[in-house]
Amino acid sequence: MNILNILIVTGIAIGMFMFVMVIALAFTLVERKFLGWIQQRLGPMEVGPWGLFQPLADAVKLLGKGDVMPKLADKFLYTYTPLITFVPAFIVFALIPIATSVTHVAGKAVVTPLVPSNSSVGILMISAIMSISVIGILVGGWSSGNKFSLLGAVRSAAQEISYEVPKTIAMLCVVMMAGSMNISIIGGVQKIWFIIPQFLGFAIFFIASLAEVFRIPFDLAEGESELVAGYNVEFAGIRFVFFFFAEYTYLFVTGALVTALYLGGGYMPGILGTCLGPHITPALWFILKSCSIVVLIIWVSRSLPRIRADQLMDVAWKFLLPLSVANMLYTAFIVLNPHILEIFKYALAGM
């Protein structure tokens, strides 16, 4: 690799890192403002006009906190565990196509993605990379030497493993319909959004994603009323910042995955796409749809009560898993009978 390639890769990495930081800070403000609106209050209003600089003030406050090392902590693991949680969230962005364009050359569709790493097994890589974060949570809860942290870490490990199964099956159903594990191709071939023939798979993926990002009603890993913030209760300063950024980064990653797998990526069909398509680029469509899913996640998670630990496991193994298997059989039936998709096309022809 020559110096030019090194500089290009470094520039892309720095750009992705800055994008992740801006997204994480922005969503903290969006969540607090949105919750204030639905609860008929103002939310942050003191720092900057309408409170727009509140995330920067929070970041400065967290970074200015002292470096506290618990007496019973494993110093090496306690110091570097937050990176094990944050780095996978950062790497996943390299595999998500912000936009795709489909051109036809000699009768064949050619998909051109806007993505740093266009992997042919992108779905598999994203699922594997996101699973690494639970190792950081588990080790972090154990290394801090706090029983509440350890309990939250054990809960998070059980939760991640349980909900990863139906979520993976839901993604495999999308792979079956698209005929590829390349996320760029999956987004590019959706002349009909997969959320329509795959609504059950979307519901399974959405619920499992709520559990994997530890959002209410599945926030037992960091339940404030039970575990005093759970696995990260002993972390402060820059270490807590990495856990914090990882949480909000995965929130946007979830919205981006839903957009790529079920909402056609940067493609906007129908009347809305015809009217606004020339004025909004595919990348902007992708970001708008991803942010809409994030707002939906915030809305749902703040409208429901926390469930018990036994109910958490029951939802995964007794409810979502059978539904995901049934959805796989339904998807296989559709794939083997392509004329069924034509019914969806005719039904949506006027949209």
Coordinates of C-alpha atoms in Angstrom, one line a residue:
M1 CA 0.0 0.0 0.0
N2 CA 1.5 3.3 -1.1
I3 CA 1.4 6.6 0.8
L4 CA -1.6 7.9 -1.2
N5 CA -3.7 4.9 -0.4
I6 CA -2.7 5.2 3.3
L7 CA -3.8 8.9 3.3
I8 CA -7.1 8.1 1.6
V9 CA -7.9 5.3 4.1
T10 CA -6.9 7.6 7.0
G11 CA -9.1 10.4 5.6
I12 CA -12.1 8.1 5.3
A13 CA -11.5 6.8 8.8
I14 CA -11.3 10.3 10.3
G15 CA -14.4 11.4 8.3
M16 CA -16.4 8.3 9.6
F17 CA -15.2 9.0 13.1
M18 CA -16.4 12.7 12.9
F19 CA -19.7 11.6 11.4
V20 CA -20.2 9.1 14.3
M21 CA -19.4 11.8 16.9
V22 CA -21.8 14.3 15.3
I23 CA -24.6 11.7 15.0
A24 CA -24.2 10.6 18.6
L25 CA -24.3 14.1 19.9
A26 CA -27.2 15.1 17.7
F27 CA -29.4 12.2 18.8
T28 CA -28.9 13.1 22.5
L29 CA -30.5 16.5 21.7
V30 CA -33.1 15.0 19.4
E31 CA -34.2 12.5 22.1
R32 CA -34.5 15.1 24.8
K33 CA -36.3 17.6 22.6
F34 CA -38.6 15.0 21.2
L35 CA -39.5 13.7 24.6
G36 CA -40.0 17.2 25.9
W37 CA -42.4 17.8 23.0
I38 CA -44.6 14.7 23.6
Q39 CA -44.6 15.4 27.3
Q40 CA -45.6 19.0 26.8
R41 CA -42.4 20.6 28.1
L42 CA -39.5 22.4 26.5
G43 CA -36.5 20.2 27.1
P44 CA -33.0 21.7 27.1
M45 CA -33.2 25.5 26.6
E46 CA -30.3 27.1 28.5
V47 CA -27.2 26.3 26.4
G48 CA -27.3 28.2 23.1
P49 CA -30.4 29.2 21.1
W50 CA -33.2 26.8 22.0
G51 CA -30.7 24.6 23.8
L52 CA -28.9 23.5 20.6
F53 CA -25.5 23.5 22.2
Q54 CA -26.5 21.3 25.1
P55 CA -24.8 18.1 23.6
L56 CA -21.5 20.0 23.4
A57 CA -21.8 21.2 27.0
D58 CA -22.6 17.6 28.1
A59 CA -19.5 16.4 26.2
V60 CA -17.2 19.0 27.8
K61 CA -18.7 18.1 31.3
L62 CA -18.1 14.4 30.8
L63 CA -14.6 14.8 29.4
G64 CA -13.7 17.1 32.3
K65 CA -14.6 14.6 35.0
G66 CA -11.8 13.0 37.0
D67 CA -10.3 9.6 36.1
V68 CA -11.7 7.4 38.9
M69 CA -10.3 3.9 39.4
P70 CA -12.4 1.7 41.7
K71 CA -10.4 -0.1 44.4
L72 CA -11.6 -3.6 43.4
A73 CA -11.4 -3.0 39.7
D74 CA -9.1 -5.0 37.3
K75 CA -7.1 -2.0 36.2
F76 CA -6.1 -3.2 32.7
L77 CA -9.5 -4.5 31.7
Y78 CA -11.3 -1.6 33.3
T79 CA -9.2 0.9 31.3
Y80 CA -9.6 -0.6 27.9
T81 CA -13.0 -2.3 28.0
P82 CA -15.0 0.8 26.8
L83 CA -13.0 0.6 23.5
I84 CA -14.1 -3.0 23.0
T85 CA -17.7 -1.7 23.1
F86 CA -17.3 1.5 21.0
V87 CA -14.9 0.3 18.2
P88 CA -17.3 -2.3 16.7
A89 CA -20.0 0.4 16.6
F90 CA -17.6 2.6 14.6
I91 CA -16.4 -0.2 12.3
V92 CA -20.0 -1.1 11.3
F93 CA -20.4 2.2 9.5
A94 CA -17.9 1.1 7.0
L95 CA -20.3 -1.6 5.8
I96 CA -23.5 0.4 5.6
P97 CA -24.3 1.9 2.1
I98 CA -25.5 5.5 2.5
A99 CA -26.8 5.4 -1.0
T100 CA -27.0 3.2 -4.1
S101 CA -27.6 3.8 -7.7
V102 CA -28.8 1.2 -10.2
T103 CA -27.8 1.5 -13.9
H104 CA -28.5 -0.9 -16.7
V105 CA -25.6 -1.9 -18.9
A106 CA -26.2 -4.5 -21.7
G107 CA -29.4 -5.5 -20.1
K108 CA -27.9 -6.1 -16.7
A109 CA -28.4 -4.1 -13.5
V110 CA -25.2 -2.6 -12.1
V111 CA -25.4 -1.3 -8.5
T112 CA -23.0 1.5 -7.6
P113 CA -22.9 1.9 -3.8
L114 CA -21.7 4.8 -1.7
V115 CA -20.0 2.7 1.0
P116 CA -16.3 2.5 2.3
S117 CA -16.3 -1.3 2.2
N118 CA -18.7 -3.0 -0.2
S119 CA -18.6 -6.6 1.2
S120 CA -20.4 -9.4 -0.6
V121 CA -21.2 -10.8 2.9
G122 CA -22.1 -7.5 4.5
I123 CA -25.1 -8.9 6.5
L124 CA -22.9 -11.6 8.0
M125 CA -20.1 -9.1 8.9
I126 CA -22.4 -6.6 10.5
S127 CA -24.0 -9.3 12.6
A128 CA -20.6 -10.6 13.7
I129 CA -19.1 -7.2 14.4
M130 CA -22.1 -5.9 16.4
S131 CA -21.9 -9.1 18.6
I132 CA -18.4 -8.1 19.8
S133 CA -19.8 -5.2 21.8
V134 CA -21.5 -7.5 24.3
I135 CA -18.0 -8.8 25.2
G136 CA -17.0 -5.3 26.2
I137 CA -20.2 -4.9 28.3
L138 CA -19.6 -8.3 30.0
V139 CA -16.0 -7.7 30.7
G140 CA -16.7 -4.1 31.8
G141 CA -19.3 -5.2 34.3
W142 CA -17.0 -7.8 35.7
S143 CA -13.8 -5.7 35.7
S144 CA -15.3 -2.8 37.7
G145 CA -15.7 -4.9 40.8
N146 CA -19.3 -3.9 41.4
K147 CA -22.0 -6.5 42.0
F148 CA -24.7 -4.3 40.3
S149 CA -22.4 -3.9 37.3
L150 CA -21.8 -7.6 37.1
L151 CA -25.5 -8.3 37.3
G152 CA -26.2 -5.8 34.5
A153 CA -23.5 -7.3 32.4
V154 CA -24.8 -10.9 32.8
R155 CA -28.3 -9.7 31.9
S156 CA -27.0 -8.0 28.8
A157 CA -25.1 -11.1 27.6
A158 CA -28.2 -13.2 28.0
Q159 CA -30.3 -10.6 26.3
E160 CA -28.0 -10.1 23.3
I161 CA -27.6 -13.9 22.7
S162 CA -31.4 -14.5 23.0
Y163 CA -32.5 -11.7 20.6
E164 CA -29.7 -12.2 18.1
V165 CA -31.3 -15.5 17.0
P166 CA -34.7 -14.1 15.8
K167 CA -33.0 -11.0 14.4
T168 CA -30.6 -13.1 12.3
I169 CA -33.4 -15.2 11.0
A170 CA -35.3 -12.0 10.0
M171 CA -32.3 -10.8 8.1
L172 CA -31.9 -14.1 6.4
C173 CA -35.4 -13.8 5.1
V174 CA -34.4 -10.5 3.4
V175 CA -31.3 -12.2 2.0
M176 CA -33.6 -14.9 0.5
M177 CA -35.7 -12.3 -1.2
A178 CA -32.8 -10.3 -2.5
G179 CA -30.6 -13.3 -3.4
S180 CA -27.6 -11.6 -1.9
M181 CA -25.9 -10.8 1.4
N182 CA -24.5 -7.6 0.0
I183 CA -26.4 -4.7 1.7
S184 CA -25.8 -2.5 -1.3
I185 CA -27.5 -5.0 -3.6
I186 CA -30.4 -5.6 -1.1
G187 CA -31.1 -1.8 -1.0
G188 CA -30.7 -1.5 -4.8
V189 CA -33.1 -4.3 -5.9
Q190 CA -36.1 -3.1 -3.8
K191 CA -38.5 -1.9 -6.5
I192 CA -41.1 -2.8 -3.8
W193 CA -39.9 -2.0 -0.3
F194 CA -39.4 -5.3 1.5
I195 CA -41.3 -4.0 4.5
I196 CA -44.5 -4.7 2.6
P197 CA -44.0 -8.5 1.8
Q198 CA -41.8 -8.8 4.9
F199 CA -43.8 -6.9 7.4
L200 CA -43.7 -9.7 9.9
G201 CA -39.9 -9.9 9.5
F202 CA -39.7 -6.2 9.9
A203 CA -41.6 -6.4 13.2
I204 CA -39.4 -9.2 14.5
F205 CA -36.2 -7.3 13.5
F206 CA -37.5 -4.0 15.0
I207 CA -38.4 -5.7 18.4
A208 CA -35.1 -7.6 18.5
S209 CA -33.2 -4.4 17.7
L210 CA -34.9 -2.6 20.6
A211 CA -33.5 -5.4 22.9
E212 CA -30.0 -5.3 21.4
V213 CA -29.7 -1.5 21.9
F214 CA -31.1 -1.9 25.4
R215 CA -34.0 0.4 24.9
I216 CA -37.2 0.3 27.0
P217 CA -39.0 -2.1 27.5
F218 CA -35.8 -4.2 27.2
D219 CA -33.4 -2.0 29.2
L220 CA -32.8 -4.5 32.1
A221 CA -29.0 -4.4 31.5
E222 CA -29.0 -0.8 32.6
G223 CA -32.2 -0.4 34.5
E224 CA -31.7 2.8 36.6
S225 CA -34.5 1.9 39.1
E226 CA -33.0 -1.5 39.7
L227 CA -29.2 -1.5 39.0
V228 CA -28.2 2.1 39.4
A229 CA -27.3 2.3 35.6
G230 CA -26.1 -1.3 35.4
Y231 CA -22.9 -2.4 33.8
N232 CA -21.5 1.2 33.4
V233 CA -22.2 2.5 36.9
E234 CA -18.5 2.6 37.9
F235 CA -17.3 4.3 34.7
A236 CA -16.8 8.0 34.5
G237 CA -15.1 10.6 32.3
I238 CA -13.8 9.5 28.9
R239 CA -14.6 5.8 29.7
F240 CA -18.3 6.6 30.2
V241 CA -18.2 8.7 27.0
F242 CA -17.2 5.7 24.9
F243 CA -20.1 3.6 26.4
F244 CA -22.4 6.6 25.8
F245 CA -21.3 7.1 22.2
A246 CA -21.6 3.4 21.5
E247 CA -25.2 3.3 22.6
Y248 CA -26.3 6.2 20.4
T249 CA -24.1 5.0 17.5
Y250 CA -25.9 1.6 17.5
L251 CA -29.2 3.5 17.6
F252 CA -28.4 5.1 14.2
V253 CA -26.9 1.8 12.9
T254 CA -30.3 0.2 13.7
G255 CA -32.1 2.8 11.8
A256 CA -29.7 2.5 8.9
L257 CA -30.1 -1.3 8.8
V258 CA -33.9 -1.0 8.8
T259 CA -33.6 1.5 5.9
A260 CA -31.3 -0.7 3.9
L261 CA -33.1 -4.0 4.5
Y262 CA -36.7 -3.0 4.5
L263 CA -37.1 0.6 3.1
G264 CA -35.2 0.4 -0.1
G265 CA -32.0 2.3 1.0
G266 CA -31.8 5.6 -0.7
Y267 CA -34.6 4.8 -3.2
M268 CA -37.9 6.6 -2.8
P269 CA -40.7 5.1 -5.0
G270 CA -44.1 6.3 -5.8
I271 CA -45.6 9.8 -5.9
L272 CA -43.3 11.2 -3.2
G273 CA -40.2 10.0 -5.0
T274 CA -41.5 11.5 -8.3
C275 CA -42.2 14.9 -6.8
L276 CA -39.2 15.3 -4.5
G277 CA -36.7 12.8 -6.2
P278 CA -35.0 15.4 -8.4
H279 CA -34.5 17.7 -5.4
I280 CA -33.3 15.1 -2.8
T281 CA -30.3 12.9 -3.4
P282 CA -30.4 9.2 -2.5
A283 CA -27.9 9.8 0.4
L284 CA -30.3 12.4 1.9
W285 CA -33.2 10.0 1.5
F286 CA -31.2 7.3 3.3
I287 CA -30.3 9.6 6.2
L288 CA -33.9 11.0 6.5
K289 CA -35.4 7.5 6.6
S290 CA -32.8 6.3 9.1
C291 CA -33.4 9.3 11.4
S292 CA -37.2 8.6 11.1
I293 CA -36.6 5.1 12.4
V294 CA -34.5 6.4 15.2
V295 CA -37.3 8.8 16.3
L296 CA -39.7 5.8 16.1
I297 CA -37.5 3.8 18.4
I298 CA -37.3 6.7 20.8
W299 CA -41.0 7.1 20.7
V300 CA -41.8 3.5 21.3
S301 CA -39.1 3.0 24.0
R302 CA -40.4 6.0 26.0
S303 CA -44.0 4.9 25.8
L304 CA -43.7 1.4 27.4
P305 CA -42.9 0.1 30.8
R306 CA -39.9 -2.1 31.6
I307 CA -40.7 -5.8 31.5
R308 CA -39.4 -8.4 34.0
A309 CA -36.3 -10.6 33.3
D310 CA -38.4 -13.8 32.8
Q311 CA -40.7 -11.9 30.4
L312 CA -37.6 -10.7 28.5
M313 CA -36.6 -14.3 27.9
D314 CA -40.1 -15.5 27.1
V315 CA -40.6 -12.8 24.4
A316 CA -37.4 -14.0 22.6
W317 CA -37.7 -17.8 22.9
K318 CA -41.5 -18.3 23.1
F319 CA -42.7 -15.5 20.8
L320 CA -40.2 -14.1 18.4
L321 CA -38.3 -17.3 17.6
P322 CA -41.5 -19.3 16.4
L323 CA -42.6 -16.2 14.5
S324 CA -39.3 -15.9 12.8
V325 CA -39.3 -19.5 11.7
A326 CA -42.8 -19.1 10.4
N327 CA -41.7 -16.0 8.5
M328 CA -38.8 -18.0 7.0
L329 CA -41.3 -20.6 5.7
Y330 CA -43.5 -17.8 4.3
T331 CA -40.5 -16.2 2.6
A332 CA -39.4 -19.5 1.1
F333 CA -42.9 -19.8 -0.4
I334 CA -42.7 -16.4 -1.9
V335 CA -39.2 -17.0 -3.4
L336 CA -40.4 -20.2 -5.0
N337 CA -43.5 -18.5 -6.4
P338 CA -42.3 -15.2 -7.8
H339 CA -45.7 -14.3 -9.3
I340 CA -46.8 -13.5 -5.8
L341 CA -44.6 -10.4 -5.8
E342 CA -46.3 -9.3 -8.9
I343 CA -49.5 -9.1 -6.9
F344 CA -47.8 -6.6 -4.5
K345 CA -46.5 -4.6 -7.5
Y346 CA -50.0 -4.3 -9.0
A347 CA -51.5 -3.4 -5.6
L348 CA -48.9 -0.6 -5.1
A349 CA -48.9 0.6 -8.7
G350 CA -50.8 3.7 -7.7
M351 CA -48.5 4.7 -4.9

